[in-house]
Structures are given as structure tokens and as C-alpha cells.
CSV table of C-alpha atoms and ligand atoms in Angstrom, one decimal:
chain,number,residue,atom,x,y,z
A,1,MET,CA,15.1,18.0,-0.8
A,2,ILE,CA,16.8,18.6,-4.2
A,3,GLN,CA,17.1,14.9,-4.8
A,4,GLU,CA,13.3,14.6,-4.1
A,5,PHE,CA,12.6,17.4,-6.5
A,6,PHE,CA,14.5,15.7,-9.3
A,7,GLN,CA,12.8,12.4,-8.5
A,8,PHE,CA,9.4,14.2,-8.9
A,9,ILE,CA,10.2,15.8,-12.2
A,10,SER,CA,11.9,12.7,-13.7
A,11,THR,CA,9.2,10.2,-12.8
A,12,ARG,CA,6.3,9.9,-15.3
A,13,PRO,CA,3.6,7.5,-14.0
A,14,ALA,CA,1.4,5.9,-16.6
A,15,LEU,CA,-1.8,7.2,-14.9
A,16,SER,CA,-1.8,11.0,-15.0
A,17,TYR,CA,-3.7,11.3,-11.7
A,18,ALA,CA,-0.9,9.4,-9.9
A,19,ARG,CA,1.2,12.5,-10.4
A,20,LYS,CA,-1.6,15.2,-10.3
A,21,ARG,CA,-3.4,13.9,-7.2
A,22,GLY,CA,-0.3,13.2,-5.0
A,23,TYR,CA,0.5,9.5,-5.2
A,24,LEU,CA,4.0,10.3,-6.7
A,25,PHE,CA,4.6,12.9,-4.0
A,26,GLU,CA,3.7,10.3,-1.3
A,27,ALA,CA,5.9,7.6,-2.9
A,28,ILE,CA,8.9,10.0,-2.8
A,29,ALA,CA,8.1,11.1,0.8
A,30,MET,CA,8.0,7.5,1.9
A,31,ASP,CA,11.3,6.7,0.2
A,32,ALA,CA,12.9,9.6,2.0
A,33,ARG,CA,11.4,8.6,5.4
A,34,HIS,CA,12.6,5.1,4.9
A,35,LYS,CA,16.1,6.4,4.5
A,36,ARG,CA,15.8,8.6,7.6
A,37,CYS,CA,14.2,5.9,9.8
A,38,PHE,CA,16.0,2.9,8.3
A,39,THR,CA,16.2,0.7,11.4
A,40,GLN,CA,12.6,1.0,12.4
A,41,TRP,CA,11.3,0.6,8.8
A,42,GLN,CA,13.6,-2.2,7.9
A,43,THR,CA,12.4,-4.3,10.8
A,44,HIS,CA,8.8,-3.9,9.5
A,45,TYR,CA,9.9,-4.6,5.9
A,46,LEU,CA,11.6,-7.8,6.9
A,47,LYS,CA,8.5,-9.0,8.8
A,48,CYS,CA,6.3,-8.3,5.7
A,49,GLN,CA,8.7,-10.4,3.6
A,50,GLN,CA,8.5,-13.2,6.1
A,51,ALA,CA,4.7,-13.0,6.0
A,52,ILE,CA,4.6,-13.2,2.2
A,53,LEU,CA,6.9,-16.3,2.3
A,54,LYS,CA,4.5,-17.9,4.8
A,55,ALA,CA,1.6,-17.4,2.4
A,56,VAL,CA,3.7,-18.8,-0.5
A,57,ASP,CA,4.4,-22.0,1.6
A,58,ALA,CA,0.6,-22.6,1.5
A,59,CYS,CA,0.4,-22.4,-2.3
A,60,LEU,CA,-0.2,-25.8,-4.0
A,61,GLN,CA,0.8,-24.4,-7.4
A,62,LYS,CA,3.2,-21.6,-8.2
A,63,ASN,CA,2.4,-20.1,-11.6
A,64,THR,CA,1.8,-16.5,-10.7
A,65,ILE,CA,1.9,-14.3,-7.5
A,66,VAL,CA,0.3,-10.9,-7.6
A,67,ILE,CA,1.3,-8.2,-5.0
A,68,MET,CA,-1.0,-5.2,-4.8
A,69,GLY,CA,0.6,-2.1,-3.2
A,70,ALA,CA,4.1,-3.1,-4.2
A,71,GLY,CA,5.5,0.5,-4.1
A,72,SER,CA,9.1,0.5,-3.1
A,73,LEU,CA,9.4,-3.3,-3.3
A,74,ASN,CA,11.4,-3.1,0.0
A,75,ASP,CA,8.8,-5.3,1.8
A,76,ILE,CA,8.9,-8.0,-0.9
A,77,PRO,CA,11.2,-11.0,-0.9
A,78,LEU,CA,11.9,-10.7,-4.6
A,79,ASP,CA,14.7,-13.2,-4.9
A,80,SER,CA,12.8,-16.0,-3.4
A,81,LEU,CA,9.5,-15.2,-5.2
A,82,SER,CA,11.3,-15.0,-8.6
A,83,ARG,CA,12.8,-18.4,-8.0
A,84,GLN,CA,9.6,-20.0,-6.8
A,85,PHE,CA,7.0,-18.6,-9.3
A,86,GLN,CA,7.0,-18.5,-13.0
A,87,LYS,CA,5.6,-15.0,-12.9
A,88,VAL,CA,5.7,-12.3,-10.2
A,89,VAL,CA,3.3,-9.4,-10.9
A,90,LEU,CA,3.8,-6.2,-8.8
A,91,VAL,CA,1.0,-3.7,-9.0
A,92,ASP,CA,1.0,-0.1,-7.8
A,93,LEU,CA,0.0,3.4,-9.1
A,94,VAL,CA,3.6,4.5,-9.0
A,95,PHE,CA,7.0,2.9,-9.2
A,96,LEU,CA,10.1,5.0,-8.6
A,97,LYS,CA,13.3,4.5,-10.5
A,98,GLN,CA,14.8,2.4,-7.7
A,99,ALA,CA,12.0,-0.1,-7.7
A,100,ARG,CA,12.2,-0.3,-11.5
A,101,LYS,CA,15.9,-1.0,-11.3
A,102,LYS,CA,15.3,-3.8,-8.7
A,103,ALA,CA,12.6,-5.4,-10.8
A,104,ALA,CA,14.8,-5.2,-13.9
A,105,ASP,CA,17.2,-7.7,-12.4
A,106,TYR,CA,14.6,-10.5,-12.9
A,107,THR,CA,13.2,-11.7,-16.2
A,108,ASN,CA,10.0,-13.0,-14.6
A,109,VAL,CA,9.2,-9.9,-12.4
A,110,PHE,CA,6.7,-7.5,-14.0
A,111,LEU,CA,5.6,-4.1,-12.8
A,112,GLU,CA,2.1,-3.0,-13.5
A,113,GLU,CA,1.0,0.6,-12.9
A,114,ALA,CA,-2.7,0.2,-12.3
A,115,ASP,CA,-5.5,1.2,-9.9
A,116,VAL,CA,-6.6,-2.0,-8.0
A,117,SER,CA,-9.8,-0.3,-6.8
A,118,ASN,CA,-10.9,0.3,-10.4
A,119,ARG,CA,-12.6,3.5,-9.2
A,120,LEU,CA,-10.0,6.3,-9.1
A,121,SER,CA,-10.5,7.8,-12.6
A,122,ASN,CA,-14.2,8.2,-11.8
A,123,LEU,CA,-13.7,9.5,-8.3
A,124,PHE,CA,-11.2,12.1,-9.5
A,125,GLU,CA,-13.8,13.3,-12.0
A,126,GLY,CA,-16.1,13.8,-9.0
A,127,THR,CA,-18.3,10.8,-9.7
A,128,LEU,CA,-19.2,9.5,-6.3
A,129,ALA,CA,-21.9,6.9,-7.2
A,130,PHE,CA,-20.3,3.5,-7.5
A,131,LYS,CA,-19.2,3.2,-11.1
A,132,ALA,CA,-16.3,0.9,-11.7
A,133,ASP,CA,-14.0,1.6,-14.6
A,134,ALA,CA,-12.8,-2.0,-14.4
A,135,SER,CA,-9.6,-1.4,-16.2
A,136,TRP,CA,-7.6,-3.7,-13.9
A,137,SER,CA,-8.2,-7.4,-13.3
A,138,LEU,CA,-6.2,-10.2,-11.8
A,139,PRO,CA,-3.9,-12.0,-14.2
A,140,GLN,CA,-4.9,-15.5,-15.2
A,141,GLU,CA,-3.4,-18.4,-13.3
A,142,THR,CA,-2.8,-16.4,-10.2
A,143,ASP,CA,-2.1,-18.7,-7.3
A,144,CYS,CA,-1.3,-16.2,-4.6
A,145,LEU,CA,-2.7,-12.7,-4.0
A,146,VAL,CA,-1.1,-10.3,-1.6
A,147,SER,CA,-2.4,-7.0,-0.4
A,148,LEU,CA,0.7,-5.2,1.0
A,149,ASN,CA,0.2,-2.3,3.4
A,150,LEU,CA,-2.5,-1.0,1.0
A,151,VAL,CA,-6.0,-1.5,2.1
A,152,THR,CA,-6.1,1.3,4.7
A,153,GLN,CA,-4.4,3.6,2.2
A,154,LEU,CA,-6.9,3.1,-0.6
A,155,PRO,CA,-9.4,5.8,0.4
A,156,LEU,CA,-7.0,8.4,1.8
A,157,ILE,CA,-6.1,10.5,-1.2
A,158,PRO,CA,-9.5,10.3,-3.1
A,159,VAL,CA,-11.5,11.1,0.1
A,160,ARG,CA,-9.3,14.0,1.0
A,161,TRP,CA,-9.4,15.3,-2.6
A,162,LEU,CA,-13.2,15.0,-2.8
A,163,MET,CA,-13.6,16.8,0.5
A,164,GLN,CA,-11.5,19.7,-0.7
A,165,HIS,CA,-12.8,19.9,-4.3
A,166,HIS,CA,-16.3,18.5,-4.3
A,167,GLY,CA,-17.6,19.4,-0.9
A,168,LEU,CA,-17.8,15.8,0.3
A,169,ASN,CA,-19.0,15.9,3.9
A,170,GLU,CA,-17.7,13.8,6.8
A,171,SER,CA,-20.5,11.3,6.7
A,172,GLU,CA,-20.1,10.8,2.9
A,173,ALA,CA,-16.3,10.6,3.4
A,174,GLY,CA,-16.8,7.8,6.0
A,175,LYS,CA,-19.2,6.0,3.7
A,176,LEU,CA,-16.8,6.1,0.8
A,177,GLY,CA,-13.9,5.1,2.9
A,178,LYS,CA,-15.7,2.0,4.2
A,179,GLU,CA,-17.0,1.2,0.7
A,180,MET,CA,-13.4,1.2,-0.7
A,181,VAL,CA,-12.0,-1.0,2.1
A,182,LYS,CA,-14.9,-3.4,1.7
A,183,SER,CA,-14.6,-3.7,-2.0
A,184,HIS,CA,-10.9,-4.5,-1.7
A,185,LEU,CA,-11.7,-7.2,0.8
A,186,ASN,CA,-14.4,-8.5,-1.6
A,187,LEU,CA,-11.8,-8.7,-4.3
A,188,MET,CA,-9.6,-10.8,-2.1
A,189,GLU,CA,-12.5,-13.0,-0.9
A,190,SER,CA,-13.6,-13.7,-4.4
A,191,PHE,CA,-10.1,-15.0,-5.3
A,192,GLN,CA,-9.8,-18.8,-5.2
A,193,GLY,CA,-6.1,-19.2,-4.3
A,194,VAL,CA,-4.0,-18.3,-1.2
A,195,ARG,CA,-4.8,-14.8,0.1
A,196,CYS,CA,-2.4,-12.7,2.2
A,197,LEU,CA,-3.5,-9.4,3.7
A,198,ILE,CA,-0.8,-7.3,5.4
A,199,ALA,CA,-2.4,-4.2,6.9
A,200,ASP,CA,-2.3,-1.6,9.7
A,201,ARG,CA,-4.9,-2.7,12.3
A,202,GLN,CA,-4.5,0.1,14.8
A,203,ILE,CA,-2.7,3.4,14.8
A,204,PHE,CA,-1.3,5.0,18.0
A,205,GLU,CA,0.0,8.6,18.4
A,206,TYR,CA,2.1,9.7,21.4
A,207,ASP,CA,3.2,13.2,22.4
A,208,ALA,CA,6.8,14.2,23.3
A,209,THR,CA,6.3,12.9,26.9
A,210,GLY,CA,5.3,9.5,25.7
A,211,GLU,CA,1.6,10.0,26.5
A,212,LEU,CA,-1.0,8.4,24.2
A,213,ILE,CA,-2.9,11.3,22.5
A,214,ASP,CA,-4.8,9.4,19.7
A,215,GLN,CA,-5.7,5.9,18.8
A,216,PHE,CA,-7.9,4.8,15.9
A,217,ASP,CA,-8.8,2.0,13.5
A,218,PRO,CA,-7.3,2.9,10.1
A,219,ALA,CA,-9.6,0.4,8.3
A,220,TRP,CA,-12.5,2.8,8.6
A,221,ASP,CA,-14.1,0.4,11.2
A,222,VAL,CA,-14.4,-2.4,8.6
A,223,LEU,CA,-13.8,-5.8,10.1
A,224,LEU,CA,-10.7,-7.3,8.6
A,225,PRO,CA,-9.9,-11.1,8.6
A,226,ASP,CA,-8.4,-12.6,11.8
A,227,VAL,CA,-4.7,-12.0,12.4
A,228,ILE,CA,-2.1,-14.8,12.5
A,229,ASP,CA,0.9,-12.6,13.1
A,230,SER,CA,1.3,-9.0,14.3
A,231,TRP,CA,4.0,-6.4,15.1
A,232,GLN,CA,4.5,-2.8,15.9
A,233,TRP,CA,5.9,-0.5,13.2
A,234,GLN,CA,7.4,2.7,14.4
A,235,VAL,CA,6.3,4.8,11.4
A,236,ILE,CA,7.3,8.1,12.9
A,237,PRO,CA,10.0,7.5,15.5
A,238,PRO,CA,11.2,10.0,18.1
A,239,GLY,CA,12.9,13.0,16.4
A,240,GLU,CA,11.2,12.6,13.0
A,241,SER,CA,8.1,14.8,13.5
A,242,LYS,CA,8.3,18.6,13.9
A,243,GLN,CA,5.5,18.3,16.4
A,244,LYS,CA,7.7,15.8,18.4
A,245,THR,CA,4.9,13.2,18.1
A,246,VAL,CA,5.6,9.5,17.6
A,247,GLN,CA,3.4,7.2,15.5
A,248,ILE,CA,3.3,3.5,15.9
A,249,ASN,CA,1.1,1.2,13.7
A,250,GLN,CA,0.0,-2.2,14.8
A,251,VAL,CA,0.4,-4.3,11.6
A,252,GLY,CA,-1.4,-7.6,11.2
A,253,VAL,CA,-1.2,-10.5,8.8
A,254,SER,CA,-4.0,-12.6,7.6
A,255,ILE,CA,-3.5,-15.6,5.4
A,256,TRP,CA,-6.5,-17.7,4.3
B,1,SAM,C1,1.8,2.5,2.4
B,1,SAM,S1,2.3,2.4,0.8
B,1,SAM,C2,3.0,0.8,0.8
B,1,SAM,C3,3.9,0.6,-0.4
B,1,SAM,C4,4.9,-0.5,-0.3
B,1,SAM,N1,4.4,-1.8,0.2
B,1,SAM,C5,6.1,0.0,0.6
B,1,SAM,O1,6.1,-0.2,1.8
B,1,SAM,O2,7.0,0.6,0.0
B,1,SAM,C6,0.8,2.1,-0.1
B,1,SAM,C7,0.9,1.9,-1.6
B,1,SAM,O3,-0.3,1.7,-2.2
B,1,SAM,C8,-0.4,2.4,-3.4
B,1,SAM,N2,-1.8,2.6,-3.8
B,1,SAM,C9,-2.6,3.4,-3.2
B,1,SAM,N3,-3.8,3.4,-3.8
B,1,SAM,C10,-3.7,2.5,-4.8
B,1,SAM,C11,-4.6,1.9,-5.8
B,1,SAM,N4,-5.9,2.4,-5.9
B,1,SAM,N5,-4.1,1.0,-6.7
B,1,SAM,C12,-2.8,0.6,-6.6
B,1,SAM,N6,-1.9,1.0,-5.7
B,1,SAM,C13,-2.4,2.0,-4.8
B,1,SAM,C14,0.4,3.6,-3.2
B,1,SAM,O4,0.9,4.2,-4.4
B,1,SAM,C15,1.6,3.1,-2.3
B,1,SAM,O5,2.7,2.7,-3.0
């Protein structure tokens, strides 16, 4: 707890809302949960790394790879990417000290703190109508674009904040969630190189007796591209939650 507090006060993300609106808090909580649930999370991270390498194998040129939602970098095969590409660009709203240290071991790995939805600064001002701030764009000569455990997360914090502070109702929340997922997919579709989408496809929640109590599509019912590989990630293993529930995410990979 103390370590997490120090992590919070000593990390200064470039985008002020990353701290104010809870992205930094979430990054620290994820880091702590990874430590507590190392075995279950590491299996998932290794599978993500393998999926990224599979996408890389399909690249005809290897100038630049861009990974959106890089976060902890734990699910990224950095050594191999750094060797194969001239430039590795890792994008997220927040990078903790540990991720910065890892990236600093490579001269061709660059961390970019940016909002890949290009909408957050407007949304956090309460502007709901689609108005892109377009501050982030793909680097030139990108050959491979990866969306890493990100697409289903994109709407979560802004939607929750708008519901709490701007009276967004459920139907408006659903509309905004879908819009954000779709526009991320459009970004990937409009890219000409190799695209790799790693994302939760279904979420299952079980009670202490092992009975399924909830199941839902985390992509806000937006159809994602076909899956070529899939696995179960025990995000909340037994013993982790105070309510004694267990959460398993079905993760899927699309490469096209
Ligand atoms: C589920 S986490 C996955 C992070 C990383 N792949 C990992 O497992 O450590 C989702 C990540 O997406 C980032 N994120 C959420 N919305 C974003 C946005 N609009 N632009 C860039 N990154 C965003 C969060 O900061 C978080 O690091």
C-alpha cells in the first residue's frame, strides 16, 4: 500500500487527466495485481508476446512497429522487437517507472504518452459530440500496428466519469462506448500494414462455489475481427477478490 502511494505521488504523466481521471491509479493497481497473481498473469503475458511475434512474421518490411496500450510492457517481446525493427514506438497514457527503466535499455525503443482515441481532452471537458482533438497520429513508415489489451478499455474511464459528472444516461453511455470501440477499429482498418488486435472477447464471473454469475461482451457489442488464437486469462483468480468472485477473460487475437 505504501509502495503504491509513493508510486502515485512520484509519477507525473504528461497528460494531466491521466493522473486526475484515474489512469495512473489503474496502472498502479494493475502492477500490484500482476505481482499478486503472477502465475496466472504471466501465462497471459507470454501468449500476448507470442501473438505479437506472429504478426511481426507477417511484416514485409520492419521499419517501425507501434504498440498501443503498451502499459507495463510486460506483454511485449521487447528484445526481439528491438532487434527486428529500426524503431519500436510504445504508446500509452501512463508509463510507470519500471516500464521506463525497461525501455531505457534499448536505444530504438520510444515511449509516447498519448491518447490514441484523440478524444479524451474533449470528453473530460464534457464535450460529448464527436470532436477529435487529433493530437496523436501514427508515426510515418509504420509497418506493424498492435492494439494490446486496449480496445475494450478505451471507453471505461471516460464513460464512468461522464455518467458521474455530466449526467450521461445508460443509453448515451452505450452509444459512446460503441463509438469509441468502432473508431479504434476504424483506425486499425485504415492502416495499410500488418494489424494485430489482442483483446478481451468475453468476460466470465463466477461466485465462490464456481457457479457462473455473469457473462458479457466487453467490446460493447461491436463485432471485432475474426480470431486466429484465443486463451483464458484468470484476471481475478480465487482468493484475490474480497467478494470471493473469480473473473476469467477470454482473450482473442486477430492478425490481418
Ligand atoms: C488493460 S491495460 C493493458 C496495458 C498493458 N498491455 C499491460 O498489460 O500492462 C490497458 C491500457 O490502455 C491504456 N489506455 C487506456 N485508454 C487509452 C487511450 N485513450 N490512449 C492510450 N492508452 C490508453 C491504459 O493506460 C492501460 O495501460
